Amino acid sequence: MIYDVIVIGGGHAGCESAAAAAKMGCQVLLLTLNIANIAAMPCNPSIGGPAKGHLVREIDALGGIMGRLADRTYLQMRMLNTQKGPAVWALRSQADKFLYQREMLKYLESFPNIQIRQAEITELLFNTKQEITGVRSQTGLEFAGRTVIIATGTFLGGKVFIGQTHFPSGPMGQLPANELADYLKNRLGIPLGRFKTGTPARVRRRSLDFTKMTPQSGGYQAHGFSFWQQLEQRPEEKCWLTFTNEKTHQIIKDNMHEAALFSGYITGVGPRYCPSIEGKIAQFPHKEQHQIFVEPESIDTDEMYLAGLSSSLSEKVQKEFLQTIPGFEKIEIVRPAYAIEYDVIPSEYLKPSLELRAYSGLFAAGQINGSSGYEEAAAQGLLAGINAVLKLREEEPLVFKRSEGYMGVLIDDLVTKENYEPYRLLTSRAEYRLSLRADSADERLTPYGIKYGLISTAETAIFNEKRTKIKQAMQFFVDTFFTPNAEIQALFQRHNLAFPKNRFSLADLLKRPEISLDFLKELSPNCEFEVAIVNEAATQIRYQTYIQKEAEQVARLQELEERKIPFNLDYDQIANLASEAKEKLKRFQPTTFAQATRISGINPADLTALLFYLENQIRKR
Amino acid sequence: MIFQDTIAAIATPIGESGVGIIRISGDNSKEIAQKILRSPKGEKYTDLKHFQVYYGKVIDPSSENTIDEVLFFYAQGPKSFTAEDVVEIHAHGGMLLLAKVLNICLQNGARLAEPGEFTKRAFLNGRIDLIQAEGIIDLIRAKTEKAHELAIAQLTGRSTRNLAAIEEELYNMLVAIEASLDFPEEALPEVEHDRLVKKTTDLLVRLKKLGKTIDEGRKIREGITIAILGKPNVGKSSLLNLFLEEEKAIVTDIPGTTRDIIEATIQMRGIPLTLVDTAGIRYTENKIEQIGIQKAEELISKADLGLLLLDASEALNPADYLVLDKISSRAKLVVLNKADLPEKIDLPSLQGRAIEVDTLVRISAKTGFGFDSLEEKIVEMLGLGELRVDDRPLLSRLRHQQAIEKAILAIESYLAGLQNKLSEDLLAVDLRAALEALGEITGKKVTKEVLDNIFAQFCIGK
């Protein structure tokens, strides 16, 4: 049988790819090194947070899996940034990692058109036109496919470092995918880059003294990540807070030479936002303490995760410094912290559709593209899955603009410029942050999900009803007027608020930042919309002016986004481009002028030259 | 610089010359010309013929006032210097006039050209052949690559440091916000609200002050005004005449005054200076004269520098004190005239009248003694030595000022937001706008700077 889509890798990217393609009616083969590790969380079993939580909402709005599974498997759920404005409100969940895996397997198995198989793929098969035709496994089995998505995560050329020891390995002691790495490097000639990441030790819950730590609760959440289901209320598992101290730091300093990170063995580049404890102490020597969150991983395990303590020190030193931390005096390590190096595809080999430039029908998604994080991987997996199907249908790929979603920001950043470290999405990377709110993800992306058949009829009905209600609520705010009288004045005074002199609407009041929604409710008790609807409608009104400001700031960018650069432009024709610019433009093949502006090493003179060349081409035609 | 809009600039070197050329290039050149040019009879040009030279006048369309009588021609692209539609206006030389004509162009749809932009367009449009191009390419590249460096070099050393310090503090504010938004679970240091308001207020004052020191752009565009003050017969006219002899001034009368206020434009170190001989401050009962005196006082208050002329050969008298009390110019320089005669003036009695006695210069308007040191002092006090006169300062300073004005507006909005306790996601929009604006001068890219700073300043990570 010839599969429509073959997915190599059953992590967060691969699972989303498989499900998206299946929803779009394709025959899918999902290949994984080990079925027991489908959708595993080898680092912190946490989903969401700023930008990442936004991404999960977008994945969900587009018809992906991550949001719904996170909602069904959480141990704790917390809304972050509640004091900082709706654009950055971000849900973060601590997932039961085993439950998440079981739910994912169940979900994928529910599709009759997804076949899941355990196999190590060592070779890709092409026809003479460089079009993908299938894959071959280590045991010589061949699978024919019209498109292939590589989503190998940190397994590709994986190498683990613990102190002075290092050995080829995937995460969590799994087998690495070395032969496939060799194939990509030596047979396809892709100059793979090398990135590094790491994870802290897992320790035994019963060995910890929680009386010396502060409990952290997520609190009640009415809504989860998903737009399509009610949030099931699950019993909460607590996280715990403790701190390192001078003794901890001294032990680490004394053994710094032993850390793999500083030993010179590691060539891969690690992420700045995820430093090891020894890295933090080296960079911030005057910081007296570092916070450590002790987090549950599953109700089915006694292991706990030590957030803040990723390390490449030897197991002996790890135990020694851990014992100095309050509550860790009798700590038992179950799995040591380690650093892991893996291969990544250079960004210039990727199209914005996540298809490889040189190989028709071959896509890549997730950490192999230089990203980090489950959410970033899942988003890419979803888009690669959709685009593989669109390729088969001979339709235009789905490529979001930076103004449409964090997904747009993520993909654009990944494929149009050099990434020097594993890429993590941050809200500060988004030029249109105020518009890209988690609450508006469905408004922005669900129409695409409906268009491509990723959203069910029932979900479409939920979407339409919600959008209608929000419109009604906004209209209600605009249309509900009050004429100041003694009673209203008294209400304002009771709340210590300045009193409007003239007739005013609820929308007028919303423009005043000090007016809370609770106050509005008191003023206008006949508002019958549910809280989530009121919140989103109110935010839209409140943010109007600033969203306009943001729009003005990026208007120029928008104009540049709309200037397309023809595919396969011969940059050698442009006589006065600097050679560095030529080389970069050839490498990255930007599709819009805005992308060209974001490539490092291309300066204004080059951009002007490029622009004038393009304009002249248009005039000549 | 990336858009193909219509650009305009003074194409001839700044300085004294009989004729100066304003060049406009781009799709709207013709339209702009039709807006701002009139025939000698005041009629609009319904069409302009390719390469025909016209005699007409530049007007300000908002008031229909005539600015200058000019010759001009229109060249239709690609048969022009830049291969775009071009209009060249040949006006009378002299910085003030040319700047006025340029301003009219800018107000009517043109954008100020970047340094070398005409050449660049000519080159990129294939107007200049390969051999020329190879010679020019290095120049173009050098100009654009060094543009920021140059822009910064053009600010005086202190302004650059001030700007860098202000920018750094704004970055600290934005970075603190961005770090707290993206890493809410890290124990990041919190900034007290009141301190932030105070700091921002302070930054705003500093930036406004900096905007004023970058006023050099204004000085070049509008010229610098120096008021000559002093009691009757102290030698004001002689001093003015001395300037005229030395600097070949153009003298005009200011209408509407009975006692003549004489205005003369000279070039000093290439910068246009307007000298105003105020003639008139003294006691008078004559109402018409009083109006003249009021006018003189107005001029003095607007002047960049007041030259207070005192007679060194006699003691200060009430007429001197009257003038002393009226000095309200931005800077003051005491000039002791008649230094060829024995000195009788009682200098210590000037103390307490807001006059720095150590900034005085001794001259003799009659013999010309001391004129060089007077000129040096003027150059020093007005910072003329720091104004570099080539084709660049005029352009970039205008941009600097616009950038700083944009930043000021954004910070004012940020401050208002702080005071209204707006949420951080909104505050960040204004701070980013301010930094984007300053980035037009310093060349910093906000998103990259913010991320680099977050990781450099805060210990972040799981």
PDB file of N, CA, C and O in Angstrom, chain A residues 386-409:
ATOM      1  N   ILE A 386      -0.700  19.341   7.842  1.00  0.00           N
ATOM      2  CA  ILE A 386      -1.646  20.020   6.948  1.00  0.00           C
ATOM      3  C   ILE A 386      -1.000  20.263   5.577  1.00  0.00           C
ATOM      4  O   ILE A 386      -1.588  19.997   4.537  1.00  0.00           O
ATOM      5  N   ASN A 387       0.242  20.764   5.612  1.00  0.00           N
ATOM      6  CA  ASN A 387       0.889  21.123   4.344  1.00  0.00           C
ATOM      7  C   ASN A 387       1.270  19.923   3.492  1.00  0.00           C
ATOM      8  O   ASN A 387       1.298  20.006   2.270  1.00  0.00           O
ATOM      9  N   ALA A 388       1.537  18.780   4.165  1.00  0.00           N
ATOM     10  CA  ALA A 388       1.802  17.564   3.393  1.00  0.00           C
ATOM     11  C   ALA A 388       0.543  17.207   2.600  1.00  0.00           C
ATOM     12  O   ALA A 388       0.604  16.873   1.414  1.00  0.00           O
ATOM     13  N   VAL A 389      -0.606  17.307   3.267  1.00  0.00           N
ATOM     14  CA  VAL A 389      -1.864  16.968   2.589  1.00  0.00           C
ATOM     15  C   VAL A 389      -2.150  17.979   1.475  1.00  0.00           C
ATOM     16  O   VAL A 389      -2.561  17.615   0.369  1.00  0.00           O
ATOM     17  N   LEU A 390      -1.916  19.271   1.772  1.00  0.00           N
ATOM     18  CA  LEU A 390      -2.172  20.295   0.749  1.00  0.00           C
ATOM     19  C   LEU A 390      -1.278  20.069  -0.468  1.00  0.00           C
ATOM     20  O   LEU A 390      -1.675  20.314  -1.596  1.00  0.00           O
ATOM     21  N   LYS A 391      -0.074  19.574  -0.188  1.00  0.00           N
ATOM     22  CA  LYS A 391       0.847  19.256  -1.287  1.00  0.00           C
ATOM     23  C   LYS A 391       0.245  18.172  -2.179  1.00  0.00           C
ATOM     24  O   LYS A 391       0.253  18.282  -3.407  1.00  0.00           O
ATOM     25  N   LEU A 392      -0.303  17.141  -1.531  1.00  0.00           N
ATOM     26  CA  LEU A 392      -0.927  16.057  -2.291  1.00  0.00           C
ATOM     27  C   LEU A 392      -2.115  16.567  -3.098  1.00  0.00           C
ATOM     28  O   LEU A 392      -2.377  16.118  -4.203  1.00  0.00           O
ATOM     29  N   ARG A 393      -2.824  17.534  -2.488  1.00  0.00           N
ATOM     30  CA  ARG A 393      -4.002  18.081  -3.178  1.00  0.00           C
ATOM     31  C   ARG A 393      -3.608  19.144  -4.202  1.00  0.00           C
ATOM     32  O   ARG A 393      -4.462  19.769  -4.806  1.00  0.00           O
ATOM     33  N   GLU A 394      -2.297  19.396  -4.292  1.00  0.00           N
ATOM     34  CA  GLU A 394      -1.785  20.442  -5.180  1.00  0.00           C
ATOM     35  C   GLU A 394      -2.398  21.805  -4.880  1.00  0.00           C
ATOM     36  O   GLU A 394      -2.745  22.567  -5.771  1.00  0.00           O
ATOM     37  N   GLU A 395      -2.523  22.073  -3.566  1.00  0.00           N
ATOM     38  CA  GLU A 395      -3.042  23.385  -3.148  1.00  0.00           C
ATOM     39  C   GLU A 395      -1.921  24.207  -2.539  1.00  0.00           C
ATOM     40  O   GLU A 395      -0.868  23.683  -2.181  1.00  0.00           O
ATOM     41  N   GLU A 396      -2.163  25.509  -2.405  1.00  0.00           N
ATOM     42  CA  GLU A 396      -1.194  26.406  -1.756  1.00  0.00           C
ATOM     43  C   GLU A 396      -0.977  25.969  -0.308  1.00  0.00           C
ATOM     44  O   GLU A 396      -1.930  25.593   0.373  1.00  0.00           O
ATOM     45  N   PRO A 397       0.256  25.997   0.183  1.00  0.00           N
ATOM     46  CA  PRO A 397       0.473  25.613   1.586  1.00  0.00           C
ATOM     47  C   PRO A 397      -0.135  26.633   2.549  1.00  0.00           C
ATOM     48  O   PRO A 397      -0.368  27.778   2.167  1.00  0.00           O
ATOM     49  N   LEU A 398      -0.391  26.174   3.774  1.00  0.00           N
ATOM     50  CA  LEU A 398      -0.903  27.078   4.810  1.00  0.00           C
ATOM     51  C   LEU A 398       0.293  27.714   5.522  1.00  0.00           C
ATOM     52  O   LEU A 398       1.038  27.038   6.232  1.00  0.00           O
ATOM     53  N   VAL A 399       0.505  28.998   5.286  1.00  0.00           N
ATOM     54  CA  VAL A 399       1.606  29.719   5.934  1.00  0.00           C
ATOM     55  C   VAL A 399       1.013  30.963   6.587  1.00  0.00           C
ATOM     56  O   VAL A 399       0.496  31.837   5.898  1.00  0.00           O
ATOM     57  N   PHE A 400       1.059  31.008   7.915  1.00  0.00           N
ATOM     58  CA  PHE A 400       0.456  32.150   8.610  1.00  0.00           C
ATOM     59  C   PHE A 400       1.364  33.360   8.581  1.00  0.00           C
ATOM     60  O   PHE A 400       2.588  33.242   8.612  1.00  0.00           O
ATOM     61  N   LYS A 401       0.738  34.530   8.574  1.00  0.00           N
ATOM     62  CA  LYS A 401       1.505  35.769   8.729  1.00  0.00           C
ATOM     63  C   LYS A 401       1.842  35.960  10.202  1.00  0.00           C
ATOM     64  O   LYS A 401       1.154  35.433  11.079  1.00  0.00           O
ATOM     65  N   ARG A 402       2.856  36.764  10.466  1.00  0.00           N
ATOM     66  CA  ARG A 402       3.208  37.061  11.858  1.00  0.00           C
ATOM     67  C   ARG A 402       2.062  37.760  12.579  1.00  0.00           C
ATOM     68  O   ARG A 402       1.977  37.718  13.804  1.00  0.00           O
ATOM     69  N   SER A 403       1.205  38.420  11.820  1.00  0.00           N
ATOM     70  CA  SER A 403       0.088  39.132  12.440  1.00  0.00           C
ATOM     71  C   SER A 403      -1.077  38.193  12.731  1.00  0.00           C
ATOM     72  O   SER A 403      -2.012  38.582  13.403  1.00  0.00           O
ATOM     73  N   GLU A 404      -1.029  36.971  12.223  1.00  0.00           N
ATOM     74  CA  GLU A 404      -2.169  36.076  12.401  1.00  0.00           C
ATOM     75  C   GLU A 404      -2.046  35.185  13.627  1.00  0.00           C
ATOM     76  O   GLU A 404      -3.059  34.756  14.174  1.00  0.00           O
ATOM     77  N   GLY A 405      -0.806  34.899  14.005  1.00  0.00           N
ATOM     78  CA  GLY A 405      -0.693  33.990  15.128  1.00  0.00           C
ATOM     79  C   GLY A 405       0.741  33.770  15.555  1.00  0.00           C
ATOM     80  O   GLY A 405       1.680  34.065  14.796  1.00  0.00           O
ATOM     81  N   TYR A 406       0.909  33.268  16.770  1.00  0.00           N
ATOM     82  CA  TYR A 406       2.249  32.893  17.225  1.00  0.00           C
ATOM     83  C   TYR A 406       2.824  31.813  16.303  1.00  0.00           C
ATOM     84  O   TYR A 406       4.029  31.698  16.139  1.00  0.00           O
ATOM     85  N   MET A 407       1.945  31.017  15.709  1.00  0.00           N
ATOM     86  CA  MET A 407       2.426  30.013  14.755  1.00  0.00           C
ATOM     87  C   MET A 407       3.143  30.700  13.595  1.00  0.00           C
ATOM     88  O   MET A 407       4.149  30.196  13.096  1.00  0.00           O
ATOM     89  N   GLY A 408       2.601  31.829  13.162  1.00  0.00           N
ATOM     90  CA  GLY A 408       3.232  32.588  12.086  1.00  0.00           C
ATOM     91  C   GLY A 408       4.602  33.088  12.498  1.00  0.00           C
ATOM     92  O   GLY A 408       5.577  33.006  11.745  1.00  0.00           O
ATOM     93  N   VAL A 409       4.690  33.598  13.734  1.00  0.00           N
ATOM     94  CA  VAL A 409       5.962  34.100  14.262  1.00  0.00           C
ATOM     95  C   VAL A 409       6.971  32.959  14.338  1.00  0.00           C
ATOM     96  O   VAL A 409       8.113  33.068  13.894  1.00  0.00           O
TER      97      VAL A 409
END
